[in-house]
Short mmCIF file of N, CA and C and ligand atoms in Angstrom, two decimals:
data_model
loop_
_atom_site.label_atom_id
_atom_site.label_comp_id
_atom_site.label_asym_id
_atom_site.label_seq_id
_atom_site.Cartn_x
_atom_site.Cartn_y
_atom_site.Cartn_z
N MET A 1 102.14 118.96 106.91
CA MET A 1 103.12 117.98 105.94
C MET A 1 103.67 116.66 106.97
N LYS A 2 103.43 115.50 106.58
CA LYS A 2 103.91 114.14 107.29
C LYS A 2 105.20 114.02 107.55
N LYS A 3 105.74 113.43 108.48
CA LYS A 3 107.04 112.87 108.17
C LYS A 3 107.13 111.85 108.62
N LEU A 4 108.29 111.05 108.37
CA LEU A 4 108.48 109.88 108.42
C LEU A 4 107.79 109.07 109.19
N GLU A 5 108.06 109.54 110.82
CA GLU A 5 107.58 108.37 111.96
C GLU A 5 105.82 109.09 112.21
N ASP A 6 105.17 109.75 111.26
CA ASP A 6 103.87 110.07 111.64
C ASP A 6 103.41 108.84 110.59
N LEU A 7 104.28 108.05 110.06
CA LEU A 7 103.93 106.98 108.72
C LEU A 7 104.49 105.45 109.26
N ILE A 8 104.95 105.42 110.22
CA ILE A 8 104.60 104.27 110.82
C ILE A 8 103.41 103.52 111.85
N LEU A 9 102.73 103.12 111.19
CA LEU A 9 101.51 103.10 112.23
C LEU A 9 101.40 101.96 113.27
N THR A 10 100.81 101.87 113.81
CA THR A 10 100.70 100.99 115.00
C THR A 10 99.69 100.44 115.14
N TYR A 11 99.45 99.15 115.45
CA TYR A 11 97.77 97.96 115.06
C TYR A 11 98.38 97.15 116.39
N LYS A 12 97.35 97.61 117.86
CA LYS A 12 97.30 96.58 118.52
C LYS A 12 96.98 95.67 118.25
N ASP A 13 97.53 94.41 119.45
CA ASP A 13 97.23 93.33 119.36
C ASP A 13 96.95 92.10 117.92
N PHE A 14 98.03 92.86 117.12
CA PHE A 14 98.55 92.00 115.74
C PHE A 14 100.19 91.39 115.56
N PRO A 15 99.85 90.41 115.08
CA PRO A 15 98.50 89.42 114.70
C PRO A 15 98.43 88.53 115.77
N LYS A 16 99.31 88.66 116.97
CA LYS A 16 98.52 88.30 118.14
C LYS A 16 98.45 89.12 119.38
N LYS A 17 97.52 89.05 120.50
CA LYS A 17 97.51 89.55 121.56
C LYS A 17 99.03 89.85 122.20
N GLY A 18 98.91 91.04 122.66
CA GLY A 18 100.07 91.50 123.45
C GLY A 18 101.53 92.31 122.00
N ILE A 19 101.32 91.63 121.13
CA ILE A 19 101.76 92.77 120.44
C ILE A 19 101.50 93.65 119.46
N ASP A 20 102.25 94.99 119.81
CA ASP A 20 102.15 96.44 118.96
C ASP A 20 102.57 96.15 117.59
N PHE A 21 101.83 95.60 116.29
CA PHE A 21 102.55 95.78 115.18
C PHE A 21 102.59 96.92 114.87
N LYS A 22 103.83 97.01 113.87
CA LYS A 22 104.11 98.68 113.32
C LYS A 22 104.55 98.22 112.03
N ASP A 23 103.53 98.85 111.56
CA ASP A 23 103.74 98.73 110.06
C ASP A 23 104.41 100.02 109.35
N VAL A 24 105.04 99.67 108.45
CA VAL A 24 105.72 100.38 107.29
C VAL A 24 105.41 100.62 106.05
N LEU A 25 104.16 100.05 105.68
CA LEU A 25 103.69 100.35 104.22
C LEU A 25 103.26 101.50 103.90
N GLU A 26 102.61 102.05 104.98
CA GLU A 26 101.97 103.72 104.57
C GLU A 26 103.34 104.38 103.78
N ILE A 27 104.63 104.39 104.36
CA ILE A 27 105.43 104.96 103.60
C ILE A 27 105.35 105.13 102.14
N LEU A 28 105.03 103.88 101.67
CA LEU A 28 105.24 103.61 100.38
C LEU A 28 104.02 104.92 99.71
N GLN A 29 103.21 104.91 100.22
CA GLN A 29 101.99 105.93 99.43
C GLN A 29 102.52 107.76 99.52
N TYR A 30 103.96 107.47 99.90
CA TYR A 30 104.02 108.98 100.14
C TYR A 30 105.58 108.99 99.40
N PRO A 31 105.79 109.19 98.33
CA PRO A 31 106.67 108.61 97.45
C PRO A 31 107.86 110.06 97.65
N ASP A 32 107.93 111.16 98.06
CA ASP A 32 108.76 112.10 98.78
C ASP A 32 109.82 111.40 99.76
N ILE A 33 108.79 110.83 100.75
CA ILE A 33 109.26 110.40 102.04
C ILE A 33 110.04 109.15 101.97
N PHE A 34 109.17 108.91 100.88
CA PHE A 34 109.74 106.92 100.47
C PHE A 34 111.72 107.34 100.35
N ARG A 35 111.47 108.68 99.47
CA ARG A 35 112.69 108.55 98.40
C ARG A 35 113.73 108.96 99.46
N ASP A 36 113.21 110.07 100.00
CA ASP A 36 114.55 110.82 101.68
C ASP A 36 114.67 109.37 101.81
N LEU A 37 114.10 108.84 102.46
CA LEU A 37 114.37 106.75 103.24
C LEU A 37 115.15 106.55 102.77
N ILE A 38 115.12 106.11 101.48
CA ILE A 38 116.39 105.47 100.78
C ILE A 38 117.19 105.94 100.36
N LEU A 39 117.61 107.35 100.18
CA LEU A 39 118.77 107.67 100.14
C LEU A 39 119.46 107.99 101.62
N LYS A 40 118.93 107.90 102.21
CA LYS A 40 119.56 107.89 104.09
C LYS A 40 119.71 106.18 104.13
N MET A 41 119.44 105.42 103.65
CA MET A 41 119.33 104.23 104.27
C MET A 41 120.46 103.46 102.94
N SER A 42 120.87 104.27 102.14
CA SER A 42 121.87 103.94 100.88
C SER A 42 122.92 104.47 101.45
N SER A 43 123.37 105.47 102.46
CA SER A 43 124.31 106.20 102.56
C SER A 43 125.15 105.68 103.71
N ASN A 44 124.99 104.82 104.25
CA ASN A 44 125.93 104.26 105.54
C ASN A 44 127.28 103.49 105.08
N GLN A 45 128.36 103.72 105.66
CA GLN A 45 129.93 103.41 104.96
C GLN A 45 129.64 101.82 104.67
N PHE A 46 129.06 100.85 105.94
CA PHE A 46 129.52 99.87 106.12
C PHE A 46 129.14 99.08 104.32
N LEU A 47 127.60 99.66 104.11
CA LEU A 47 127.08 99.40 102.73
C LEU A 47 127.91 99.24 101.69
N LYS A 48 128.32 100.93 101.41
CA LYS A 48 129.61 101.18 100.66
C LYS A 48 130.81 99.64 100.57
N ASN A 49 131.01 99.04 101.65
CA ASN A 49 132.25 98.54 101.97
C ASN A 49 131.68 97.06 101.72
N ALA A 50 130.34 96.48 101.44
CA ALA A 50 129.80 95.45 101.14
C ALA A 50 130.00 94.95 99.75
N GLU A 51 130.03 93.27 99.52
CA GLU A 51 129.44 93.66 97.67
C GLU A 51 128.18 93.21 97.72
N ALA A 52 127.39 92.86 98.36
CA ALA A 52 126.01 92.85 98.07
C ALA A 52 125.31 92.75 99.50
N ILE A 53 123.80 92.90 98.95
CA ILE A 53 122.71 93.11 100.13
C ILE A 53 122.19 91.84 99.78
N ILE A 54 121.80 91.39 101.35
CA ILE A 54 120.60 90.39 101.59
C ILE A 54 119.16 91.14 102.22
N SER A 55 118.27 90.88 101.49
CA SER A 55 117.09 91.32 102.04
C SER A 55 116.02 90.19 102.72
N ILE A 56 115.47 90.33 104.00
CA ILE A 56 114.95 89.68 104.32
C ILE A 56 113.04 89.61 103.81
N ASP A 57 112.70 88.37 103.91
CA ASP A 57 110.84 87.76 103.05
C ASP A 57 109.99 89.14 104.46
N ALA A 58 109.20 90.15 104.12
CA ALA A 58 108.87 90.05 102.54
C ALA A 58 108.88 91.55 102.95
N ARG A 59 108.80 92.59 103.84
CA ARG A 59 108.71 93.54 103.55
C ARG A 59 110.15 94.13 103.71
N GLY A 60 111.49 93.73 103.67
CA GLY A 60 112.99 93.76 103.78
C GLY A 60 113.08 94.10 102.39
N PHE A 61 111.90 93.16 101.59
CA PHE A 61 112.39 93.03 99.91
C PHE A 61 112.29 94.64 98.87
N ILE A 62 111.14 95.01 100.06
CA ILE A 62 110.67 96.38 99.15
C ILE A 62 111.69 97.63 99.96
N PHE A 63 112.52 97.54 100.80
CA PHE A 63 113.40 98.82 101.03
C PHE A 63 114.47 97.97 100.33
N GLY A 64 114.89 97.00 100.55
CA GLY A 64 116.26 96.56 100.17
C GLY A 64 116.56 96.40 98.58
N SER A 65 115.25 96.35 97.93
CA SER A 65 115.44 96.29 96.22
C SER A 65 115.87 97.72 95.75
N ALA A 66 115.10 99.15 96.62
CA ALA A 66 115.06 100.18 96.25
C ALA A 66 116.41 100.49 96.91
N ILE A 67 117.20 100.35 97.97
CA ILE A 67 118.60 100.45 98.10
C ILE A 67 119.84 99.71 97.28
N ALA A 68 119.24 98.72 96.54
CA ALA A 68 120.07 98.06 95.85
C ALA A 68 120.18 99.26 94.39
N LEU A 69 119.42 99.71 93.69
CA LEU A 69 118.64 100.17 92.81
C LEU A 69 119.62 101.40 93.35
N LYS A 70 119.67 102.17 94.34
CA LYS A 70 120.17 103.56 94.71
C LYS A 70 122.15 103.01 94.68
N SER A 71 122.14 101.99 95.30
CA SER A 71 123.60 102.18 95.25
C SER A 71 124.37 101.19 94.35
N SER A 72 123.80 101.06 93.39
CA SER A 72 124.14 99.86 92.20
C SER A 72 125.02 98.56 93.00
N LYS A 73 124.09 97.97 93.79
CA LYS A 73 124.43 96.76 94.70
C LYS A 73 124.01 95.76 94.33
N PRO A 74 124.82 94.46 93.87
CA PRO A 74 123.59 93.10 93.94
C PRO A 74 122.72 93.00 94.81
N MET A 75 121.36 91.96 95.33
CA MET A 75 120.69 91.76 95.90
C MET A 75 120.29 89.99 95.74
N ILE A 76 120.66 89.31 96.72
CA ILE A 76 120.05 88.66 97.12
C ILE A 76 118.88 88.25 98.58
N VAL A 77 118.53 87.32 98.36
CA VAL A 77 116.98 87.25 99.64
C VAL A 77 117.15 86.34 100.32
N ALA A 78 116.15 86.46 101.59
CA ALA A 78 116.50 85.17 102.19
C ALA A 78 114.45 85.52 102.42
N ARG A 79 114.26 84.28 102.22
CA ARG A 79 112.71 83.69 102.24
C ARG A 79 112.22 82.30 103.01
N LYS A 80 111.07 82.79 103.48
CA LYS A 80 110.43 81.70 103.85
C LYS A 80 110.62 80.32 103.01
N PRO A 81 110.77 79.19 103.85
CA PRO A 81 111.26 77.83 103.16
C PRO A 81 109.81 77.81 101.95
N GLY A 82 110.41 76.67 100.98
CA GLY A 82 109.14 76.22 99.85
C GLY A 82 108.90 77.40 99.29
N LYS A 83 109.50 78.38 99.32
CA LYS A 83 108.80 79.57 98.23
C LYS A 83 110.37 79.84 97.06
N LEU A 84 111.75 79.52 97.54
CA LEU A 84 112.83 79.35 96.58
C LEU A 84 112.71 78.49 95.77
N PRO A 85 113.02 78.23 94.23
CA PRO A 85 113.54 77.34 93.63
C PRO A 85 115.11 76.79 93.64
N GLY A 86 115.31 75.37 93.30
CA GLY A 86 116.94 74.90 93.25
C GLY A 86 117.21 74.61 94.82
N GLN A 87 118.78 74.36 94.85
CA GLN A 87 119.14 74.09 95.88
C GLN A 87 118.96 75.26 97.25
N THR A 88 118.80 75.02 97.96
CA THR A 88 118.76 76.32 98.99
C THR A 88 119.44 75.77 100.57
N ILE A 89 119.73 76.89 101.34
CA ILE A 89 120.12 76.32 102.51
C ILE A 89 119.09 77.00 103.62
N THR A 90 118.51 76.20 105.10
CA THR A 90 117.66 76.66 105.76
C THR A 90 118.12 76.57 107.20
N ARG A 91 117.38 77.76 107.77
CA ARG A 91 117.43 77.79 109.55
C ARG A 91 116.24 78.19 109.95
N GLY A 92 116.07 77.40 111.27
CA GLY A 92 114.78 78.22 112.04
C GLY A 92 115.31 79.31 113.05
N TYR A 93 114.32 79.45 113.85
CA TYR A 93 114.69 80.81 114.73
C TYR A 93 113.27 81.17 115.38
N ASP A 94 113.17 81.63 116.58
CA ASP A 94 112.15 82.10 117.09
C ASP A 94 111.73 83.56 116.89
N LEU A 95 110.47 83.57 116.52
CA LEU A 95 110.24 85.39 116.38
C LEU A 95 109.48 85.82 117.56
N GLU A 96 109.41 87.48 117.45
CA GLU A 96 108.47 87.99 119.00
C GLU A 96 106.96 87.48 119.07
N TYR A 97 106.50 86.78 118.16
CA TYR A 97 105.31 86.48 118.25
C TYR A 97 105.30 85.13 117.14
N GLY A 98 106.35 84.05 117.13
CA GLY A 98 105.62 82.34 116.98
C GLY A 98 107.75 82.10 116.69
N LYS A 99 107.35 81.12 115.57
CA LYS A 99 108.62 80.26 114.56
C LYS A 99 108.54 80.77 113.66
N ASN A 100 109.59 80.76 112.92
CA ASN A 100 110.02 80.53 111.46
C ASN A 100 111.53 79.70 111.09
N SER A 101 111.12 79.95 109.78
CA SER A 101 112.38 79.36 109.50
C SER A 101 113.00 80.39 107.93
N LEU A 102 114.46 80.67 107.49
CA LEU A 102 114.45 81.23 106.55
C LEU A 102 115.35 80.41 105.90
N SER A 103 114.80 80.48 104.26
CA SER A 103 115.99 79.86 102.99
C SER A 103 116.72 80.65 101.86
N ILE A 104 118.01 80.49 101.72
CA ILE A 104 118.87 81.28 101.03
C ILE A 104 119.16 80.16 99.40
N GLN A 105 118.99 80.86 98.32
CA GLN A 105 119.59 79.97 97.20
C GLN A 105 121.08 79.91 97.48
N SER A 106 121.72 78.76 97.13
CA SER A 106 123.15 78.69 97.52
C SER A 106 123.80 79.04 96.36
N ASN A 107 123.17 79.27 95.02
CA ASN A 107 123.84 79.71 93.79
C ASN A 107 123.98 81.00 94.00
N SER A 108 123.21 81.77 94.78
CA SER A 108 123.07 83.22 94.89
C SER A 108 124.44 83.87 95.78
N LEU A 109 123.86 82.92 96.77
CA LEU A 109 125.20 83.20 97.64
C LEU A 109 126.89 83.13 97.36
N LYS A 110 126.28 81.87 96.69
CA LYS A 110 128.26 81.95 96.15
C LYS A 110 128.74 82.62 95.28
N LYS A 111 128.03 83.73 94.71
CA LYS A 111 128.50 84.87 93.73
C LYS A 111 129.31 85.82 94.70
N PHE A 112 128.79 85.77 96.25
CA PHE A 112 129.17 87.25 97.11
C PHE A 112 130.21 86.65 98.23
N ASN A 113 131.00 87.66 99.06
CA ASN A 113 131.74 87.04 99.79
C ASN A 113 131.15 88.07 101.41
N SER A 114 130.73 89.57 101.05
CA SER A 114 130.45 90.34 102.05
C SER A 114 129.15 90.79 101.90
N PHE A 115 128.07 90.90 102.93
CA PHE A 115 126.98 91.33 103.30
C PHE A 115 126.47 92.34 104.02
N VAL A 116 125.51 93.31 103.30
CA VAL A 116 124.58 93.96 104.12
C VAL A 116 123.27 93.42 104.61
N ILE A 117 123.00 93.33 105.71
CA ILE A 117 121.29 92.71 105.96
C ILE A 117 120.45 94.11 105.61
N VAL A 118 119.62 93.80 105.10
CA VAL A 118 118.71 94.82 104.69
C VAL A 118 117.02 94.35 105.04
N ASP A 119 116.38 94.62 106.71
CA ASP A 119 114.78 94.39 106.66
C ASP A 119 113.60 96.12 107.19
N ASP A 120 113.04 95.81 107.19
CA ASP A 120 111.85 96.68 107.63
C ASP A 120 112.08 96.85 109.04
N LEU A 121 111.95 96.14 110.31
CA LEU A 121 112.14 96.46 111.27
C LEU A 121 112.73 94.89 112.24
N LEU A 122 113.75 95.78 113.25
CA LEU A 122 114.35 95.26 114.41
C LEU A 122 113.61 94.87 115.44
N ALA A 123 113.21 93.42 116.06
CA ALA A 123 112.33 93.57 117.06
C ALA A 123 113.56 92.99 118.15
N THR A 124 113.41 91.43 118.09
CA THR A 124 114.15 90.63 119.06
C THR A 124 115.55 90.33 118.44
N GLY A 125 115.75 90.57 117.47
CA GLY A 125 116.85 90.52 116.67
C GLY A 125 116.86 88.54 116.11
N GLY A 126 115.99 87.84 116.69
CA GLY A 126 116.19 86.40 116.54
C GLY A 126 115.93 86.58 114.49
N THR A 127 115.39 86.97 113.67
CA THR A 127 114.99 87.24 112.27
C THR A 127 116.78 87.34 111.59
N VAL A 128 117.28 88.68 112.57
CA VAL A 128 118.60 88.91 111.38
C VAL A 128 119.76 87.88 112.03
N GLY A 129 119.43 87.44 113.34
CA GLY A 129 120.74 86.61 113.92
C GLY A 129 120.38 85.86 113.03
N CYS A 130 119.04 85.02 112.89
CA CYS A 130 119.01 83.48 111.96
C CYS A 130 119.82 84.14 110.07
N VAL A 131 119.45 85.26 109.86
CA VAL A 131 120.16 85.36 108.65
C VAL A 131 121.88 85.30 108.76
N SER A 132 122.46 85.78 109.70
CA SER A 132 123.58 86.27 110.33
C SER A 132 124.00 84.87 110.34
N ARG A 133 123.28 83.67 110.77
CA ARG A 133 124.36 82.86 110.85
C ARG A 133 124.27 81.94 109.65
N LEU A 134 123.21 82.03 108.76
CA LEU A 134 123.04 81.20 107.89
C LEU A 134 124.12 81.34 107.09
N LEU A 135 124.76 83.23 106.97
CA LEU A 135 125.69 83.64 106.62
C LEU A 135 127.05 82.93 106.45
N GLN A 136 126.94 83.36 108.39
CA GLN A 136 128.79 82.39 108.70
C GLN A 136 128.79 81.62 108.65
N ASP A 137 127.79 80.60 108.22
CA ASP A 137 127.82 78.99 108.37
C ASP A 137 128.84 78.39 106.89
N GLN A 138 128.41 79.72 106.02
CA GLN A 138 128.80 79.63 104.73
C GLN A 138 130.40 80.38 104.16
N LYS A 139 130.86 80.63 106.04
CA LYS A 139 132.33 81.76 105.39
C LYS A 139 131.88 83.20 104.42
N LYS A 140 130.65 83.42 105.35
CA LYS A 140 130.34 84.94 104.52
C LYS A 140 130.73 85.89 106.06
N GLU A 141 130.92 87.18 105.38
CA GLU A 141 131.07 88.15 106.30
C GLU A 141 130.04 89.36 105.87
N ILE A 142 129.60 89.93 107.37
CA ILE A 142 128.13 90.44 106.98
C ILE A 142 128.45 91.66 108.50
N LEU A 143 128.55 92.70 107.45
CA LEU A 143 128.87 93.88 107.28
C LEU A 143 128.12 94.84 108.67
N GLY A 144 127.03 94.66 108.65
CA GLY A 144 125.93 95.49 109.54
C GLY A 144 124.26 95.13 109.14
N LEU A 145 123.64 95.89 109.56
CA LEU A 145 122.01 95.71 109.03
C LEU A 145 121.66 96.99 109.12
N ILE A 146 120.95 96.95 107.82
CA ILE A 146 120.21 98.51 108.00
C ILE A 146 118.87 98.21 107.85
N THR A 147 118.27 98.84 108.62
CA THR A 147 116.43 98.82 109.23
C THR A 147 116.08 100.22 109.24
N VAL A 148 114.34 99.74 108.90
CA VAL A 148 113.39 101.47 108.65
C VAL A 148 113.52 101.68 110.12
N VAL A 149 112.96 100.51 110.79
CA VAL A 149 112.52 100.86 112.51
C VAL A 149 113.29 99.70 113.29
N GLU A 150 113.81 100.24 114.64
CA GLU A 150 114.14 99.67 116.09
C GLU A 150 113.77 99.55 116.35
N LEU A 151 112.93 98.89 118.03
CA LEU A 151 112.55 98.55 118.72
C LEU A 151 113.40 98.42 119.93
N LYS A 152 113.36 100.04 120.12
CA LYS A 152 114.54 99.35 121.15
C LYS A 152 114.62 98.99 122.79
N GLU A 153 113.28 98.77 123.06
CA GLU A 153 113.00 97.66 124.41
C GLU A 153 113.26 96.60 123.97
N LEU A 154 113.27 95.69 123.18
CA LEU A 154 113.56 94.60 122.93
C LEU A 154 114.83 94.31 122.78
N LYS A 155 115.53 95.25 122.59
CA LYS A 155 117.22 95.24 122.64
C LYS A 155 117.60 94.08 121.95
N GLY A 156 117.13 93.94 120.65
CA GLY A 156 117.73 92.98 119.37
C GLY A 156 118.96 93.36 118.97
N ARG A 157 119.30 94.71 118.75
CA ARG A 157 121.17 94.97 118.88
C ARG A 157 121.78 94.49 119.50
N LEU A 158 121.72 94.38 120.65
CA LEU A 158 122.74 93.70 121.73
C LEU A 158 122.67 92.15 121.35
N LYS A 159 121.47 91.96 120.88
CA LYS A 159 122.01 90.00 120.82
C LYS A 159 122.85 89.78 119.36
N LEU A 160 123.23 90.69 118.30
CA LEU A 160 123.44 90.78 117.46
C LEU A 160 125.29 91.82 117.43
N GLU A 161 126.17 90.77 115.97
CA GLU A 161 127.51 91.26 116.68
C GLU A 161 128.06 91.73 115.54
N ILE A 162 127.22 92.43 115.03
CA ILE A 162 126.81 93.13 113.51
C ILE A 162 126.78 95.06 113.90
N PRO A 163 126.67 95.86 112.91
CA PRO A 163 126.86 97.25 113.56
C PRO A 163 125.09 97.48 112.85
N VAL A 164 124.35 98.07 113.82
CA VAL A 164 122.93 98.55 112.93
C VAL A 164 122.86 99.98 112.87
N ASP A 165 122.39 100.06 111.67
CA ASP A 165 121.97 101.52 111.70
C ASP A 165 120.51 101.02 111.04
N SER A 166 119.31 102.14 112.20
CA SER A 166 117.86 101.70 111.72
C SER A 166 117.86 103.40 111.91
N MET A 167 117.15 103.64 110.71
CA MET A 167 116.29 105.06 110.31
C MET A 167 115.90 106.01 112.20
N ILE A 168 114.83 104.74 112.29
CA ILE A 168 113.86 105.33 113.71
C ILE A 168 114.01 104.22 114.48
N LEU A 169 114.15 105.44 116.13
CA LEU A 169 113.93 104.52 116.91
C LEU A 169 112.73 104.16 117.67
N LEU A 170 111.97 103.06 118.31
CA LEU A 170 110.79 103.44 118.81
C LEU A 170 111.19 102.60 119.62
P1 AMP B 201 112.76 89.77 115.52
O1 AMP B 201 113.40 88.76 114.80
O2 AMP B 201 112.00 89.61 116.62
O3 AMP B 201 113.73 91.00 115.43
O4 AMP B 201 111.69 90.60 114.63
C1 AMP B 201 112.02 91.37 113.18
C2 AMP B 201 110.82 90.30 112.03
O5 AMP B 201 109.52 90.26 112.35
C3 AMP B 201 110.76 91.79 110.56
O6 AMP B 201 111.26 91.23 109.26
C4 AMP B 201 109.44 92.38 111.17
O7 AMP B 201 109.22 92.29 109.83
C5 AMP B 201 108.45 91.00 112.33
N1 AMP B 201 108.15 91.95 113.10
C6 AMP B 201 108.93 91.48 114.77
N2 AMP B 201 107.75 92.13 115.52
C7 AMP B 201 107.18 93.72 114.76
C8 AMP B 201 106.54 94.34 114.90
N3 AMP B 201 106.41 94.76 116.49
N4 AMP B 201 106.29 94.95 114.35
C9 AMP B 201 105.72 94.50 112.75
N5 AMP B 201 107.01 93.66 112.72
C10 AMP B 201 107.52 92.93 113.50
#
C-alpha cells in the first residue's frame, strides 16, 4: 500500500545539474491518496478565514483548484507573464534554478481582500515571496501558504512573513 511520501519522486540534476527535482505529479495517479491530501490541505484555519485562494503556475493550479472545490472558496491564479489576457500586474524574482516573473489579472484581484497562497512545493521561498509582494502592493491580506512539499534545508519558510502549512517536510 503506497503512502503519500512514496509518491514524491526525485529526479536528480533536473532541470539543472545540482537540483534534486521533487515531482508531485505521481500523486494524481492514486485518487485515494490525492483525495486525503486535498482534505488535509483544505482543513487549516487560515484557509477558513481567507476570502479566496491564489494558486501558482503550474502545479499549484492542480492542488489549488481541488482545495477551492472542497472548501467552496473562489480561486485566482498567478501565471508566467504573457499567459493571462487583460490588464495584469507583474513582478520578477530569483528561483532555486534561475529567474522567473509572475502576473495576476487586475480584475480578479480587485474582487477579494484576503488570500491563502497554494503551491506544490516550497524551496527557497522566492516564488511565494513574489506573490506575497504582489498582493501586499495591492493592499491585500495574506493569511498563509498551503503547500504539498517543503524542502526544509532551503529554509524558505524563514524568508516568508506568513504561516506555512506543508503536508510533507523533505
Ligand atoms: P522557490 O521559489 O525556490 O520556493 O521554488 C518553488 C517553486 O519552484 C515551486 O513552484 C516549485 O514548483 C518549483 N521548484 C523549486 N525547486 C524545486 C524542486 N527542487 N523540485 C520541484 N519543484 C521545485
